[in-house]
Amino acid sequence: MNRLLIVADHSLVAHAIRLALKQTAGFQVVGVIDGRVPARDALLELHPDVVLVDDMHDPRADEARKPDHALARLRDAVEHVPTAQRLLLTLRMNDAWMNQAFEAGAHAVLSKTMHPVSLGTMLREVVRGNVVHRFERRPAAVIVDCPLTLREKEILGLVAEGATNGQIARMLWVTEQTVKFHLSNTYRKLGVANRTEASHYAHVNNLVTAAEAVAC
């Protein structure tokens, strides 16, 4: 049973979270605290496994003077319960704000627009480690030292999109054995062991998007 602490500035938010968790097994709400004040004492006393922080964003407030209560509470959790999962619940899903949240210590950012039932499920999956938490947008780049041939890039791009060897063979009018041959060379050149690692490598290093424009 995961001990969950809700950090918010409005009782309605806390109530909505409690309702969402009623249909999701595995959580025990051990407390609800006001996120506008430091959380040290509550964190040390309750020692939660999960800290769910509401954004507490007031769009009417002066942005230049408004304190970042949510970010401050995330930092409190990092300092006082470093082993706890730290989650932020927010309506602001823009890159700049999410980067601030991750820098403050959030493990995941969840949107308030999701259905309450989905919130409970998402909390469970995040805590279980079944969700990729942080997405970092990489600028598009031209790969100048790519070790792959044009055909290997073409096949790698299709693999990264989820196509099977048979589907790739039919699309490129080649045999499956030819596809396997090119994939074997691709794995060796990229230093990966399988198509999952190759797909990850392709996306992380922009090989898929670069493949159409650059020849090795």
XYZ file of C-alpha atoms in Angstrom:
216
model
C 0.000 0.000 0.000
C 1.509 3.332 -1.118
C 1.185 6.161 1.402
C 0.100 9.246 -0.548
C 0.249 12.860 0.590
C -1.855 15.453 -1.246
C -0.410 18.963 -1.429
C -2.959 21.572 -2.549
C -4.399 24.960 -1.690
C -8.045 24.109 -2.306
C -10.209 21.496 -0.606
C -12.079 20.758 -3.839
C -8.858 19.593 -5.504
C -8.069 17.287 -2.589
C -11.625 15.930 -2.608
C -11.470 15.209 -6.347
C -8.191 13.327 -5.916
C -9.645 11.267 -3.061
C -12.622 10.326 -5.233
C -10.312 9.295 -8.074
C -8.284 7.066 -5.774
C -11.368 5.315 -4.374
C -11.522 3.301 -7.597
C -7.798 2.583 -7.682
C -6.278 -0.006 -5.359
C -2.864 0.418 -3.805
C -3.036 3.910 -2.268
C -3.686 5.199 1.222
C -4.121 8.965 1.562
C -2.185 9.784 4.740
C -2.781 13.505 4.683
C -3.770 16.686 2.882
C -1.662 19.783 3.489
C -1.825 23.404 2.395
C 0.701 23.826 -0.380
C 1.114 27.531 0.248
C 3.278 26.917 3.319
C 6.497 24.909 3.802
C 5.876 21.171 4.051
C 8.889 20.063 6.107
C 7.037 19.063 9.291
C 4.259 17.164 7.498
C 6.708 15.327 5.251
C 8.872 14.216 8.165
C 5.862 13.191 10.269
C 3.900 11.338 7.567
C 6.844 10.071 5.496
C 4.754 9.419 2.356
C 5.742 7.101 -0.494
C 4.059 9.406 -3.004
C 3.704 13.186 -2.910
C 1.055 14.563 -5.278
C 1.412 18.331 -5.666
C -1.321 20.467 -7.173
C -0.125 23.283 -9.427
C -1.981 25.889 -7.330
C -1.752 28.254 -10.297
C -3.849 31.422 -10.107
C -4.118 32.969 -13.594
C -5.357 36.222 -12.025
C -2.152 36.770 -10.040
C 0.709 38.949 -11.158
C 3.145 36.521 -12.807
C 6.139 38.610 -11.767
C 5.200 38.528 -8.063
C 3.389 35.212 -7.746
C 5.282 32.673 -5.592
C 5.844 29.242 -7.151
C 4.227 27.246 -4.342
C 4.137 24.007 -6.339
C 7.826 24.179 -7.202
C 8.703 25.011 -3.603
C 6.738 21.994 -2.324
C 8.448 19.714 -4.833
C 11.803 20.944 -3.548
C 10.629 20.331 0.034
C 9.850 16.727 -0.897
C 13.244 16.265 -2.545
C 14.957 17.461 0.629
C 12.880 15.736 3.293
C 11.547 12.533 1.644
C 14.013 11.932 -1.191
C 12.827 8.358 -1.804
C 9.197 9.394 -2.414
C 7.668 9.593 -5.882
C 6.974 13.266 -6.635
C 4.110 14.010 -9.016
C 2.712 17.342 -10.231
C -0.934 17.808 -11.215
C -1.377 20.796 -13.545
C -3.294 22.397 -16.388
C -0.146 23.986 -17.788
C 1.361 21.367 -20.083
C 3.785 23.635 -21.926
C 7.461 22.723 -22.214
C 8.800 25.688 -20.210
C 6.614 25.000 -17.168
C 7.183 21.255 -17.243
C 10.936 21.768 -17.426
C 10.720 23.917 -14.292
C 8.746 21.188 -12.576
C 11.255 18.490 -13.485
C 14.152 20.679 -12.391
C 12.376 21.188 -9.050
C 12.224 17.425 -8.569
C 9.022 16.121 -10.166
C 9.184 12.548 -11.416
C 6.090 13.003 -13.584
C 3.639 15.696 -14.653
C -0.054 14.774 -14.932
C -2.735 16.835 -16.667
C -5.787 17.984 -14.720
C -7.864 17.552 -17.872
C -7.884 13.758 -17.588
C -10.943 11.941 -16.236
C -10.802 11.324 -12.453
C -10.849 7.552 -12.992
C -7.946 7.882 -15.406
C -6.056 9.938 -12.816
C -6.129 7.066 -10.366
C -4.939 4.620 -13.005
C -2.184 6.974 -14.165
C -0.947 7.473 -10.603
C -0.724 3.724 -10.150
C 1.185 3.206 -13.401
C 3.614 6.046 -12.720
C 4.386 4.719 -9.244
C 4.889 1.231 -10.678
C 7.421 2.600 -13.154
C 5.323 1.753 -16.215
C 5.320 5.302 -17.614
C 8.168 7.149 -19.282
C 8.275 10.245 -17.144
C 10.321 12.941 -18.757
C 10.304 13.907 -22.409
C 13.079 16.164 -23.600
C 12.543 17.687 -27.007
C 15.709 17.447 -29.070
C 16.332 19.930 -31.862
C 16.348 18.462 -35.347
C 19.900 17.841 -36.464
C 21.648 16.670 -39.570
C 23.678 13.541 -38.980
C 27.000 14.124 -40.723
C 28.851 11.034 -39.509
C 26.053 8.513 -39.907
C 27.448 4.993 -40.442
C 24.334 3.709 -42.232
C 23.627 3.423 -45.927
C 20.490 4.957 -47.415
C 18.795 1.539 -47.551
C 19.724 0.811 -43.916
C 18.302 4.191 -42.889
C 15.141 3.513 -44.826
C 14.643 0.159 -43.130
C 15.549 1.557 -39.711
C 12.953 4.303 -40.163
C 10.261 1.722 -40.885
C 11.355 -0.386 -37.909
C 11.167 2.693 -35.664
C 7.595 3.242 -36.883
C 6.679 -0.286 -35.771
C 6.707 -2.184 -39.085
C 7.521 -5.902 -39.065
C 10.155 -7.471 -41.300
C 7.402 -8.895 -43.506
C 5.701 -5.521 -43.878
C 9.023 -3.837 -44.694
C 9.816 -6.474 -47.296
C 6.478 -5.920 -49.031
C 6.812 -2.133 -48.950
C 10.344 -2.170 -50.392
C 9.801 -5.094 -52.788
C 12.597 -7.152 -51.269
C 12.753 -10.461 -49.421
C 12.537 -10.764 -45.643
C 16.034 -12.232 -45.718
C 17.278 -8.988 -47.301
C 15.583 -6.969 -44.563
C 17.193 -9.158 -41.896
C 20.586 -8.733 -43.583
C 20.310 -4.927 -43.506
C 19.067 -4.947 -39.922
C 21.976 -7.138 -38.857
C 24.387 -4.615 -40.391
C 22.487 -1.759 -38.743
C 22.681 -3.362 -35.289
C 26.410 -3.916 -35.702
C 27.105 -0.351 -36.885
C 24.999 1.258 -34.161
C 26.227 -1.052 -31.409
C 22.727 -2.236 -30.442
C 21.368 -5.712 -29.772
C 17.836 -5.700 -31.206
C 15.133 -3.729 -33.035
C 13.881 -2.099 -29.819
C 17.308 -0.638 -29.081
C 17.743 0.316 -32.736
C 14.385 2.134 -32.748
C 15.297 3.975 -29.555
C 18.661 4.941 -31.022
C 16.970 6.190 -34.196
C 14.534 8.449 -32.348
C 17.042 9.762 -29.814
C 19.618 10.602 -32.467
C 17.181 11.963 -35.078
C 18.183 9.308 -37.578
C 14.611 8.779 -38.699
C 14.011 12.391 -39.662
C 17.504 12.879 -41.003
C 17.314 9.818 -43.213
C 15.204 11.508 -45.869
C 17.608 14.393 -46.349
C 21.096 13.097 -45.711
C 23.090 10.358 -47.369
C 26.023 8.721 -45.664
